[in-house]
mmCIF file of C-alpha atoms in Angstrom:
data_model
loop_
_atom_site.group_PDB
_atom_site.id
_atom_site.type_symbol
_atom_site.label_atom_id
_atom_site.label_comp_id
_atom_site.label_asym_id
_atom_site.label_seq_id
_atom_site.Cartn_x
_atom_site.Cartn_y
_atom_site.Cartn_z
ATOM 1 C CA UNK A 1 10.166 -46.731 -8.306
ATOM 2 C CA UNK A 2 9.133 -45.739 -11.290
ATOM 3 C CA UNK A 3 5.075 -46.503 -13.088
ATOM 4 C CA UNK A 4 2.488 -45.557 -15.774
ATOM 5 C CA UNK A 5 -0.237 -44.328 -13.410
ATOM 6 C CA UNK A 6 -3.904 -43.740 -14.645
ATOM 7 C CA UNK A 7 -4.226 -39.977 -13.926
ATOM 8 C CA UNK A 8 -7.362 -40.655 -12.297
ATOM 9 C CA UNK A 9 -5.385 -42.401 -9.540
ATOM 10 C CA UNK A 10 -3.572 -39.000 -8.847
ATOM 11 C CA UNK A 11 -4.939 -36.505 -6.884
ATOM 12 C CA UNK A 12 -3.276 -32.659 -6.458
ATOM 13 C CA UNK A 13 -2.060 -31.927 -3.037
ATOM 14 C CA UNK A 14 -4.264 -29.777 -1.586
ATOM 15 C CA UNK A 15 -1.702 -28.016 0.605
ATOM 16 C CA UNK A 16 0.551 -27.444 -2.845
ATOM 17 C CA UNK A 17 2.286 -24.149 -1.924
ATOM 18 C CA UNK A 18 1.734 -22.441 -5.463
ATOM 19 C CA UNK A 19 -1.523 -21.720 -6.407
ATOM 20 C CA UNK A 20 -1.484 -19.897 -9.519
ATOM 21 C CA UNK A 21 0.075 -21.142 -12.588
ATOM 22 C CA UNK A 22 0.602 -18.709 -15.599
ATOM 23 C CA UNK A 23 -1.857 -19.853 -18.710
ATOM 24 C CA UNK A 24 0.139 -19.082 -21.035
ATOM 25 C CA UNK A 25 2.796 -20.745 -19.626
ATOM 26 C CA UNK A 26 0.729 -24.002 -19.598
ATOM 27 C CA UNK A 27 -0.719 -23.951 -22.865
ATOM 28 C CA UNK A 28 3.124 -23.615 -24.083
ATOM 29 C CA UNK A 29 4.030 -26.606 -21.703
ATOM 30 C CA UNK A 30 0.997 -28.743 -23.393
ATOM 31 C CA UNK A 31 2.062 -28.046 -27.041
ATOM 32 C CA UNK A 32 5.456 -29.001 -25.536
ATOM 33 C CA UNK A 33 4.199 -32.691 -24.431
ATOM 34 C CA UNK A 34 1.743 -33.260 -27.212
ATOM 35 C CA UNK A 35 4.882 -32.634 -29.650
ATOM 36 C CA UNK A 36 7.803 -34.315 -27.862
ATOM 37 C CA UNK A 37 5.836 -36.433 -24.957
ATOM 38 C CA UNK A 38 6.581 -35.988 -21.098
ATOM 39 C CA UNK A 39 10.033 -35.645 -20.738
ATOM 40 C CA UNK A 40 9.907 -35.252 -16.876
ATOM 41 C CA UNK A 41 7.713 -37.610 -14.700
ATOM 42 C CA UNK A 42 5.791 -36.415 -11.908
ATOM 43 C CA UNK A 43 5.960 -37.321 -8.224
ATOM 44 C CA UNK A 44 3.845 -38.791 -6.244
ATOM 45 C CA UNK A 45 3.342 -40.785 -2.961
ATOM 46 C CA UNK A 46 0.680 -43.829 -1.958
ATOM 47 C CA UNK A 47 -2.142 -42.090 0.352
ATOM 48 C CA UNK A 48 -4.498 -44.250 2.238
ATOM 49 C CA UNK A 49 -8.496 -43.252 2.825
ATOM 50 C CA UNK A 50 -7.779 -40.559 0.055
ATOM 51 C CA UNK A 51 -9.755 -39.790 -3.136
ATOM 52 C CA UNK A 52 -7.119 -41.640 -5.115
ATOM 53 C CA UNK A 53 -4.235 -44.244 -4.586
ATOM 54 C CA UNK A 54 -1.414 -41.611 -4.831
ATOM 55 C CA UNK A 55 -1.022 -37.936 -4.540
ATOM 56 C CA UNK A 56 0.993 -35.541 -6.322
ATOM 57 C CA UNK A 57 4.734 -34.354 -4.621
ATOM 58 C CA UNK A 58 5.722 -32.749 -7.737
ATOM 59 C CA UNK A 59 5.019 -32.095 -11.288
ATOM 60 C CA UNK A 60 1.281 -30.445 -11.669
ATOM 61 C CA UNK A 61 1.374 -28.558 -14.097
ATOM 62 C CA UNK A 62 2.461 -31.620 -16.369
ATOM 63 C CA UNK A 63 0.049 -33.320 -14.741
ATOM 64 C CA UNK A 64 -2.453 -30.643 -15.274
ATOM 65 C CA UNK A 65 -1.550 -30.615 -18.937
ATOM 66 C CA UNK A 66 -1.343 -33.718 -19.780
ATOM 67 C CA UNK A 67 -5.253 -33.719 -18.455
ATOM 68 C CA UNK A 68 -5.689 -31.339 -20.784
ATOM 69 C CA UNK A 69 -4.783 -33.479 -23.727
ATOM 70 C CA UNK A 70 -7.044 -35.921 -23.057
ATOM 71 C CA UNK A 71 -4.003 -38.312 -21.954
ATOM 72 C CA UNK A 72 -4.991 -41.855 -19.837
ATOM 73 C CA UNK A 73 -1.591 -42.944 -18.512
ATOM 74 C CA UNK A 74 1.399 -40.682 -16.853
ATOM 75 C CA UNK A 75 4.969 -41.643 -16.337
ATOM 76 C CA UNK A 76 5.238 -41.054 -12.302
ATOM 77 C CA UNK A 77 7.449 -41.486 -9.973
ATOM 78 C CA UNK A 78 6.551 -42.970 -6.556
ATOM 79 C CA UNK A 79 7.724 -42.471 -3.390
ATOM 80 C CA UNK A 80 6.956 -44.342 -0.438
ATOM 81 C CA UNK A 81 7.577 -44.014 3.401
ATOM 82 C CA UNK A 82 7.261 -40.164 2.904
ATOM 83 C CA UNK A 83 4.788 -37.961 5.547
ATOM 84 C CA UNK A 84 2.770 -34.945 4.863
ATOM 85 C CA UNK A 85 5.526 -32.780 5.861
ATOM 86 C CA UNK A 86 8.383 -34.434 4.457
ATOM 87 C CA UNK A 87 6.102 -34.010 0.895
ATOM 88 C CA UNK A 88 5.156 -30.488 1.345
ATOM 89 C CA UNK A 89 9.347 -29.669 1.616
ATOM 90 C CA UNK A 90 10.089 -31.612 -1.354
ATOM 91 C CA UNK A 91 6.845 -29.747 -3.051
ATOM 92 C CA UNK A 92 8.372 -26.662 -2.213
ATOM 93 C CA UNK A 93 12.112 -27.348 -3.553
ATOM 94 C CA UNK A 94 10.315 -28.166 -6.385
ATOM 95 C CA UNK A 95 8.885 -24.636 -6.846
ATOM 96 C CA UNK A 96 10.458 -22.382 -5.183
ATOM 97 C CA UNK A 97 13.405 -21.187 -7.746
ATOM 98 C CA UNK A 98 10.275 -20.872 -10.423
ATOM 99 C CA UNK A 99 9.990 -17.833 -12.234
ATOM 100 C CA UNK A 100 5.832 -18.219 -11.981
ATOM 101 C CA UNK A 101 6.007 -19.140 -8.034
ATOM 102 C CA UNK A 102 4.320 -15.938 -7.083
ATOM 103 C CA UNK A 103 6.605 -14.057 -3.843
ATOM 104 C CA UNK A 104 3.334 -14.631 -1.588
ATOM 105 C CA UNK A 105 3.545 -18.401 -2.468
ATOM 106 C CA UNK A 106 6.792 -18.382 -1.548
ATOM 107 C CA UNK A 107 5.773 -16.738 2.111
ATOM 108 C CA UNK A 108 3.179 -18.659 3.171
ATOM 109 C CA UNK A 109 5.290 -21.671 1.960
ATOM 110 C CA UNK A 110 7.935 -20.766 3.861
ATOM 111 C CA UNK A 111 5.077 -19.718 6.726
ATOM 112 C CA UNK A 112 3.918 -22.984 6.795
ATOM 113 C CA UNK A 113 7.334 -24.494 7.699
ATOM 114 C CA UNK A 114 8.195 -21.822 10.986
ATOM 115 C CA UNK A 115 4.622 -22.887 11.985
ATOM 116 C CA UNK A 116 5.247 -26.625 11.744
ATOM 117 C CA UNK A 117 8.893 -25.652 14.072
ATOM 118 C CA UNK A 118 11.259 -25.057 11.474
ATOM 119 C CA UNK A 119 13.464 -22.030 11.891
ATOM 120 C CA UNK A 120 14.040 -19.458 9.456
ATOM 121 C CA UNK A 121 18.277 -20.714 9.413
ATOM 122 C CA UNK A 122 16.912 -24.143 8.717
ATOM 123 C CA UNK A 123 14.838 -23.261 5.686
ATOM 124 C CA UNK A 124 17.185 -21.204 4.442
ATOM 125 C CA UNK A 125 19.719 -24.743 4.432
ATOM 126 C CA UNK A 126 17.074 -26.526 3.016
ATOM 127 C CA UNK A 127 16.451 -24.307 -0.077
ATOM 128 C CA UNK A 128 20.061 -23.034 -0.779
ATOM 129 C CA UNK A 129 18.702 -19.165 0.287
ATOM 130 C CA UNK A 130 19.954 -16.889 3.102
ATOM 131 C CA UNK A 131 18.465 -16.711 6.338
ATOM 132 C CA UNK A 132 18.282 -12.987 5.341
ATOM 133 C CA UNK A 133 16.261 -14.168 2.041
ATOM 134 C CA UNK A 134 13.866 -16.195 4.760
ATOM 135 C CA UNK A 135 13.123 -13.730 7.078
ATOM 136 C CA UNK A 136 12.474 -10.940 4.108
ATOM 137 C CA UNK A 137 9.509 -13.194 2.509
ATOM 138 C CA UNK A 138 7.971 -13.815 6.101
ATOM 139 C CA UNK A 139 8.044 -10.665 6.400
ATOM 140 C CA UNK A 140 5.657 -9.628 3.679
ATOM 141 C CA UNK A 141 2.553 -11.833 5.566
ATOM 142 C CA UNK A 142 1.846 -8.668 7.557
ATOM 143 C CA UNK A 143 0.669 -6.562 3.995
ATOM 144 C CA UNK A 144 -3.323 -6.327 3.954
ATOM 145 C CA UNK A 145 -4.698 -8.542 1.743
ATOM 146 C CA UNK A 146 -5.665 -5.762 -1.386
ATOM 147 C CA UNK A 147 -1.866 -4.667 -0.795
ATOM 148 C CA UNK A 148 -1.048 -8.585 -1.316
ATOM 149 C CA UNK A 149 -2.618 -8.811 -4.278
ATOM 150 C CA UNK A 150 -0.540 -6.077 -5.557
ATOM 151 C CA UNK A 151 2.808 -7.597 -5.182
ATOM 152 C CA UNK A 152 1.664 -10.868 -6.346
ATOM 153 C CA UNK A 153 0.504 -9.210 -9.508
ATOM 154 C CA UNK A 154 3.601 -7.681 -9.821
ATOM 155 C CA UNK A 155 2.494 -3.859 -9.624
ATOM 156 C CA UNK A 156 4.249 -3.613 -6.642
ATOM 157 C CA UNK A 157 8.003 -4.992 -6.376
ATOM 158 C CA UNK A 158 9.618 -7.262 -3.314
ATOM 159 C CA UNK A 159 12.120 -4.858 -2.301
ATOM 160 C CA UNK A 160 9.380 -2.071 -1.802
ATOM 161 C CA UNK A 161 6.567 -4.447 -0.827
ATOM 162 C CA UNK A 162 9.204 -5.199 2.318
ATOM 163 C CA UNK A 163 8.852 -1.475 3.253
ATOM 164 C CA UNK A 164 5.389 -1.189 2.755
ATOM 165 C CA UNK A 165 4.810 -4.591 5.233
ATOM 166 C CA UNK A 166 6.363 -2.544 8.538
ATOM 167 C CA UNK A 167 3.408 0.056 8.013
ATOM 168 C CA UNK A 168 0.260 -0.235 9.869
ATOM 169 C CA UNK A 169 -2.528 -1.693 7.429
ATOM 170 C CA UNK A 170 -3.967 1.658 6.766
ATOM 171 C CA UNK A 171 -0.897 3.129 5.823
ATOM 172 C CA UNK A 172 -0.107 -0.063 3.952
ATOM 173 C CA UNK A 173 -2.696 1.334 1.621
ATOM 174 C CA UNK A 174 -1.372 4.884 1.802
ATOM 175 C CA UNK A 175 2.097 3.403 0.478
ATOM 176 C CA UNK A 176 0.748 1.289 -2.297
ATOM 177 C CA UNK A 177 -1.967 3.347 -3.808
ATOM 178 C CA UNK A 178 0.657 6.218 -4.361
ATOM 179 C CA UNK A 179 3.222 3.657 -5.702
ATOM 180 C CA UNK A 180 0.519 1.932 -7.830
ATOM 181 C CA UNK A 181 -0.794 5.377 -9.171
ATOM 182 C CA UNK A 182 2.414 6.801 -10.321
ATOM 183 C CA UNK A 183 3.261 9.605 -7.475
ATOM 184 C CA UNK A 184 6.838 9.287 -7.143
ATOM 185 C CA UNK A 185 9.820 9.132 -9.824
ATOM 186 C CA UNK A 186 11.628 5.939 -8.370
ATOM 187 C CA UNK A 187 10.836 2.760 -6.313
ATOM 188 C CA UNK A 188 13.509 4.770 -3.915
ATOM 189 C CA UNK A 189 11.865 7.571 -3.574
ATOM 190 C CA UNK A 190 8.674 4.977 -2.433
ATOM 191 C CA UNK A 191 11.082 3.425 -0.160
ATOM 192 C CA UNK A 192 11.538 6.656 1.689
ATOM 193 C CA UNK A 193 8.132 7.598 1.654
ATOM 194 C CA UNK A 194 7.091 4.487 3.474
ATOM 195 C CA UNK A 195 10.271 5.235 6.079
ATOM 196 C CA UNK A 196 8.487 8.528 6.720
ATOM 197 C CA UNK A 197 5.461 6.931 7.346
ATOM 198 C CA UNK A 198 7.106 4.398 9.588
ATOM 199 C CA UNK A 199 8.610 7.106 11.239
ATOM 200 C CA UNK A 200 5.622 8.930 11.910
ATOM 201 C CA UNK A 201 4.094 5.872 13.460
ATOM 202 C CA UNK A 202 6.736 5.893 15.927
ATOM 203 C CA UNK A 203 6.601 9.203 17.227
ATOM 204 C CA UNK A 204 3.393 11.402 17.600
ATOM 205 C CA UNK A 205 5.255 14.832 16.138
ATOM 206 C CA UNK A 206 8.482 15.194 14.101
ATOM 207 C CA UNK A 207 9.232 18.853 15.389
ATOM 208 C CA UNK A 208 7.851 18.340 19.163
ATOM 209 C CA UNK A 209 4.486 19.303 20.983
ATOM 210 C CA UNK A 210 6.085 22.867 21.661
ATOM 211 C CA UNK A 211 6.334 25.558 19.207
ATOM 212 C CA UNK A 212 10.275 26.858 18.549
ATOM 213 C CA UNK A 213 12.095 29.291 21.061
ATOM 214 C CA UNK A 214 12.834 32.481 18.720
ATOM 215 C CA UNK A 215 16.755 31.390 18.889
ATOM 216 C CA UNK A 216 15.712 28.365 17.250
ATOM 217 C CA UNK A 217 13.905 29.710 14.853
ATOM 218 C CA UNK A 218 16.555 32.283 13.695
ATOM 219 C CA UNK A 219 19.235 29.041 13.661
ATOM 220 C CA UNK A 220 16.988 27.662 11.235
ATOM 221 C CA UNK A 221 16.397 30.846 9.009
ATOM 222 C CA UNK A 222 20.173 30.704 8.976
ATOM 223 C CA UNK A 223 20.813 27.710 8.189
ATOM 224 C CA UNK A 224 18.196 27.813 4.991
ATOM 225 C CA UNK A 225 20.158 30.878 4.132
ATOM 226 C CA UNK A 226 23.060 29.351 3.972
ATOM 227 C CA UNK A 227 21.483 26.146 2.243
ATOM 228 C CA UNK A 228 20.686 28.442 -0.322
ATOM 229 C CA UNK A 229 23.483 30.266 -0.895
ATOM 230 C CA UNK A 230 25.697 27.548 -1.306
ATOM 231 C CA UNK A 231 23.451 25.500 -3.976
ATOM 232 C CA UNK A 232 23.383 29.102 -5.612
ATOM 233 C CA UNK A 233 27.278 29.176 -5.981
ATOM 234 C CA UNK A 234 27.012 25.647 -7.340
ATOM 235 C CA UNK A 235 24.774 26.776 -9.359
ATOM 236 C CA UNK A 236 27.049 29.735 -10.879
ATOM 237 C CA UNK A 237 30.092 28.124 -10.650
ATOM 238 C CA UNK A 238 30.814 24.408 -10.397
ATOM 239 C CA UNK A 239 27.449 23.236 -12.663
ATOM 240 C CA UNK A 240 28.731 25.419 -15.942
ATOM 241 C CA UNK A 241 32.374 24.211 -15.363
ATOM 242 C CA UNK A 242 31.078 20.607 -15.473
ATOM 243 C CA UNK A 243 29.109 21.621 -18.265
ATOM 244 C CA UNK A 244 32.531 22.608 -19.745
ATOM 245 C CA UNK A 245 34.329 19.704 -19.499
ATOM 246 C CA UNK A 246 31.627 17.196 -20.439
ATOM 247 C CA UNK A 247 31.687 19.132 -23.921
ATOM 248 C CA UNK A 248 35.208 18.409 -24.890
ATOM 249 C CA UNK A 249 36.783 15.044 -25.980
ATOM 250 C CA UNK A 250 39.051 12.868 -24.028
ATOM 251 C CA UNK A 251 41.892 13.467 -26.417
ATOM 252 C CA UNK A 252 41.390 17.274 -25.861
ATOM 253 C CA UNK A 253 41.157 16.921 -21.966
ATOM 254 C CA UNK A 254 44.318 15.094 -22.355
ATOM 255 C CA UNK A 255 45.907 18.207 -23.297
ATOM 256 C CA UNK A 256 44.595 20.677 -22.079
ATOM 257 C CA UNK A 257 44.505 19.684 -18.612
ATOM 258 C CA UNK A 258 48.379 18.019 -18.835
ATOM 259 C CA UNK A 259 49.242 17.295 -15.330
ATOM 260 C CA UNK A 260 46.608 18.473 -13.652
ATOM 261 C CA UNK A 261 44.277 15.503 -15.195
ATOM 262 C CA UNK A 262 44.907 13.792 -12.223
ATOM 263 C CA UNK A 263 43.879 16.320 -9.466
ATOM 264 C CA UNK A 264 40.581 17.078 -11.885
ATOM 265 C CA UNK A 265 40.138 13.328 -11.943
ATOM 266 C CA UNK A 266 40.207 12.934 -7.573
ATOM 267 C CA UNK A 267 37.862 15.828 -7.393
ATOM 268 C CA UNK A 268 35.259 14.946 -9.551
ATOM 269 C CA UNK A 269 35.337 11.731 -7.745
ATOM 270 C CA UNK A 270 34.914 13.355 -4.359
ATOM 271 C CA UNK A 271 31.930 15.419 -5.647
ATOM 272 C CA UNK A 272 30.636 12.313 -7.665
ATOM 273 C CA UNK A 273 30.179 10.433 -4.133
ATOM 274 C CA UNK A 274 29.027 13.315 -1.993
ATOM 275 C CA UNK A 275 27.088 14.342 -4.897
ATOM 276 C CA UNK A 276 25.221 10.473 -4.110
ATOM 277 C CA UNK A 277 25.282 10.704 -0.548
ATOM 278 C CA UNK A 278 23.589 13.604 -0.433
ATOM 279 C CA UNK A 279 20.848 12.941 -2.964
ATOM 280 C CA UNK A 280 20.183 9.958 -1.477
ATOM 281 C CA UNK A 281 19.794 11.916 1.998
ATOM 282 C CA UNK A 282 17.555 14.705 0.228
ATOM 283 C CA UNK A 283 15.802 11.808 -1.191
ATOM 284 C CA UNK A 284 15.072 10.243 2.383
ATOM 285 C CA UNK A 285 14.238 13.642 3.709
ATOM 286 C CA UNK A 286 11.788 14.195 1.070
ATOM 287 C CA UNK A 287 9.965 10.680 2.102
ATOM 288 C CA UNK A 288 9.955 11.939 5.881
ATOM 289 C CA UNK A 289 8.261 15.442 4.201
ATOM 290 C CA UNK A 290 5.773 13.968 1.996
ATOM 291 C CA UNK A 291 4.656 11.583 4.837
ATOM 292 C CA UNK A 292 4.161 14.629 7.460
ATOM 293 C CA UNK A 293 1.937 15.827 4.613
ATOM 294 C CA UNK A 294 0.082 12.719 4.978
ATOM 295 C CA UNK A 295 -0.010 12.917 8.210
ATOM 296 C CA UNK A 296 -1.244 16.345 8.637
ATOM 297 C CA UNK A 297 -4.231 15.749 5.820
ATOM 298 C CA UNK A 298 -5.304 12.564 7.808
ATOM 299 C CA UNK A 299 -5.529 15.188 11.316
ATOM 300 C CA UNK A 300 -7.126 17.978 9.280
ATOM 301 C CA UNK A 301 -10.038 15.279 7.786
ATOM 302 C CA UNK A 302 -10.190 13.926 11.486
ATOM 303 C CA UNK A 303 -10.685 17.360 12.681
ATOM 304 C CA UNK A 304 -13.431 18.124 10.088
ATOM 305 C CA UNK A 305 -14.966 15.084 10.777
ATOM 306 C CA UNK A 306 -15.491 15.700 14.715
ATOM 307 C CA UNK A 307 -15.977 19.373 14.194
ATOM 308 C CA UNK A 308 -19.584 18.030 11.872
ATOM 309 C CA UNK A 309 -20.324 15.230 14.607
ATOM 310 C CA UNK A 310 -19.862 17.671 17.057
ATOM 311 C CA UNK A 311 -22.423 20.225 15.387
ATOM 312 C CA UNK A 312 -24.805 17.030 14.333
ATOM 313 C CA UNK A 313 -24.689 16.460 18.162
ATOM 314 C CA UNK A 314 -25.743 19.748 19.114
ATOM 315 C CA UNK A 315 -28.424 20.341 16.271
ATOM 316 C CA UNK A 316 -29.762 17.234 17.509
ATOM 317 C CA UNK A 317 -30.049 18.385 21.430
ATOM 318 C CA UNK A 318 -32.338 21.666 20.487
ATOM 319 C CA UNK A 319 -35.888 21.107 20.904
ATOM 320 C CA UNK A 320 -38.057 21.197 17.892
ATOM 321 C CA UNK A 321 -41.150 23.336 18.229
ATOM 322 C CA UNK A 322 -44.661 21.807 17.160
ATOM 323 C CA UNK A 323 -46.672 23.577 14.270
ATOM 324 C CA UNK A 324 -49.659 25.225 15.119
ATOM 325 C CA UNK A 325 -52.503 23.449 13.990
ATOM 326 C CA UNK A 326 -55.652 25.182 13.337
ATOM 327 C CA UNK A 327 -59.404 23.253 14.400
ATOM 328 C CA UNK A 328 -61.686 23.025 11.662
ATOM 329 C CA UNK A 329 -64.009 25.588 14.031
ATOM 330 C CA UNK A 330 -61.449 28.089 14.202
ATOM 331 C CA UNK A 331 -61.265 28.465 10.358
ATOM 332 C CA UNK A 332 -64.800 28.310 10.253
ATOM 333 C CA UNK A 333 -65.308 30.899 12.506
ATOM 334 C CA UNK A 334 -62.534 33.258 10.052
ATOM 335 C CA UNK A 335 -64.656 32.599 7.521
ATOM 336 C CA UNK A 336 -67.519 34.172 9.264
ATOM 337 C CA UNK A 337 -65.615 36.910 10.138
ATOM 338 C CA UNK A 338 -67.195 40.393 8.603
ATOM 339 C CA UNK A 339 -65.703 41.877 5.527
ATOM 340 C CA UNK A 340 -62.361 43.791 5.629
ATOM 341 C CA UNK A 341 -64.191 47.347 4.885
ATOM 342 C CA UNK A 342 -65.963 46.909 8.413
ATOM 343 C CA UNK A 343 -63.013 45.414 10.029
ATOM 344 C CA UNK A 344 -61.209 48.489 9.588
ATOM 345 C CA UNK A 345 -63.359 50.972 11.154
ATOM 346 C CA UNK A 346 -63.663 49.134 14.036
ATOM 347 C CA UNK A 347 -60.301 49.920 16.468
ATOM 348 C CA UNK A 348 -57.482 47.629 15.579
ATOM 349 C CA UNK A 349 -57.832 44.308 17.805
ATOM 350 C CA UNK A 350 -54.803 43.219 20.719
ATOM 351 C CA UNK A 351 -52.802 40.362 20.076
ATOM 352 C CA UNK A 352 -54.655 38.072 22.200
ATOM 353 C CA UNK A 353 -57.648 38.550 20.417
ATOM 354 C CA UNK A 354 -56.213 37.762 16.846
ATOM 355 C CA UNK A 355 -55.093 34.753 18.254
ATOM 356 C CA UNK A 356 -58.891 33.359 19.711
ATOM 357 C CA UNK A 357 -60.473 34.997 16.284
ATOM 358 C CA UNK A 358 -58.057 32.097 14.459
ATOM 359 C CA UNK A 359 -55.748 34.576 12.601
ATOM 360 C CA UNK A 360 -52.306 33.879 11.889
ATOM 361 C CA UNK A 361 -50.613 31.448 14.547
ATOM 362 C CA UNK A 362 -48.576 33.225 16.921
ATOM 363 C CA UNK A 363 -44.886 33.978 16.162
ATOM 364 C CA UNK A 364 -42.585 33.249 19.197
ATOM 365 C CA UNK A 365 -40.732 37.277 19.888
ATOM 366 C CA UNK A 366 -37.373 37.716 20.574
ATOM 367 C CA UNK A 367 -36.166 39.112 23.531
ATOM 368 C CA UNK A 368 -35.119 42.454 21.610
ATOM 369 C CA UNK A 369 -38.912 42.710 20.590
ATOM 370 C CA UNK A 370 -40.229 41.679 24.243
ATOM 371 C CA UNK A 371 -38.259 44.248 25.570
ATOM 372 C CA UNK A 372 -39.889 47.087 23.035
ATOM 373 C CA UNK A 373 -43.053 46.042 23.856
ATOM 374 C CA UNK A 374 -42.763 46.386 27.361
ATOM 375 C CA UNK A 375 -41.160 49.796 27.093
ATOM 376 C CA UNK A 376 -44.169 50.725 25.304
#
């Protein structure tokens, strides 16, 4: 059934699934409808006991601009005999393949929907996507909230933002603040990076609690030897003859290599694909390397940081000697003492008696000087 509804009859659905809508976007979609009209109605369905007669299914950002323009009526849509639920779906088929549907809009959408019994195979039938495609965006509601932000922004892409949501939250951070500040040369190489991490989480040490037999240790040094010698000889020998070939033309290769194009042609294609399996395996190994660097900085500032409680605790056990405090007779009585001239002829005075004539208060001896003085 279709109506001209007063747009103060039409609420917004307060459980809409997308909550931000792009202003520029909007502003283009009002010039749009003040030009050419609405060419779209909205949707809506009767509500009883609400703030207005009907409620929006579908359509608010027309809605929203044509409140803009200062508009009265709105071509609408009604639709009755429809629940809360069977709204919400039809709110989100509505959004869901938007470019401006944010991917955490799309989660908690699709969040909503598991938690009212739907399964992820189900609302992947009901919204054309893979179950795969499902399970992916429910898996991003585990990112901290500042990490959220992020990928709804779009500093932070889906593919990576999947990674980042099997970390523990502070390592979510970890992840993203590296990513968001530029510290590695590929959204791969982030990938790997939060594998590492992941990895790290799993297991308490990459290399074991024990320290290397000196067998092992030699296997290794040979095995970085050989490492090395072999990217040397690529070095010398295949890199410049590569470097060779990618100077001439193809008409020249043509001749020059005759019938043995074809052979060049198979092994360059072997080496092309090992050349990308292995980068792709130094590239993981890398992400496994930089995260044990993580790791280790997180132990050492741990370590610092019980190391100062540890001395806080101590300084804080050792008693703290009162000041001697002098009585206002004591100084008089030093005043009254006889001038320095007379003081000196007189024999020099034991340490006992300095102390009752209010000189300087006693200083507590070491045991070095307790021990000279009762050699003495």
């Amino acid at each position: 059934m279709f109506a001209n509804l007063k747009l103060s009859e039409i609420a917004r659905n307060p459980e809409q699934p997308r909550k931000f809508f792009d202003k520029v976007k909007l502003e283009e979609l009002k010039g749009s409808i003040k030009e050419n009209g609405l060419l779209q109605p909205i949707v809506v369905r009767p509500v009883e006991g609400g703030e207005a007669p009907y409620m929006l299914i579908a359509g608010e950002r027309r809605w929203i601009s044509c409140k803009a323009l200062g508009m009265d009526v709105i071509p609408a849509m009604i639709i009755k005999n429809t629940d809360e639920e069977d709204a919400y779906v039809k709110g989100i088929a509505e959004n869901v393949g938007r470019a401006d549907m944010t991917i955490m809009e799309e989660a908690g959408a699709y969040a909503d929907l598991k938690a009212a019994g739907w399964s992820p195979a189900k609302i992947a039938k009901q919204f054309g996507k893979t179950e795969t495609h499902i399970t992916w965006r429910l898996g991003l509601l585990t990112l901290r909230p500042e990490v959220a932000e992020m990928v709804d922004k779009g500093q932070i892409k889906n593919n990576l933002a999947w990674h980042i949501a099997q970390l523990n939250p502070a390592n979510q951070m970890v992840a993203a603040m590296r990513y968001v500040r530029g510290d590695f040369d590929s959204e791969a190489e982030a990938q790997h990076f939060a594998n590492g991490l992941k990895l790290m989480e799993k297991q308490t040490s990459l290399t074991g609690e024990e320290s290397p037999t000196e067998e092992e240790t030699q296997k290794r040094k040979a095995a970085k030897a050989k490492a090395k010698d072999g990217l040397g000889k690529a070095e010398e020998v295949l890199i410049p003859l590569l470097e060779e070939l990618a100077e001439k033309k193809p008409e020249d290769l043509a001749v020059i290599l005759g019938d043995d194009l074809a052979r060049h042609l198979r092994v360059v294609g072997r080496l092309y694909a090992k050349i990308q399996m292995v980068r792709n395996l130094l590239s993981k190994a890398q992400g496994v390397q930089r995260a044990m660097a993580e790791e280790f900085n997180k132990a050492a500032v741990e370590v610092q940081q019980e190391a100062a409680a540890a001395k806080a605790e101590v300084e804080a056990e050792k008693p703290v000697e009162p000041k001697a405090v002098e009585k206002p007779e004591v100084k008089a009585a030093a005043k009254q003492q006889p001038p320095a001239k007379k003081a000196a002829a007189k024999p020099a005075p034991k340490p006992a008696a300095r102390t009752a004539t209010g000189a300087k208060a006693p200083v507590r001896r070491t045991a070095a000087k307790k021990a000279e003085a009762a050699a003495k």
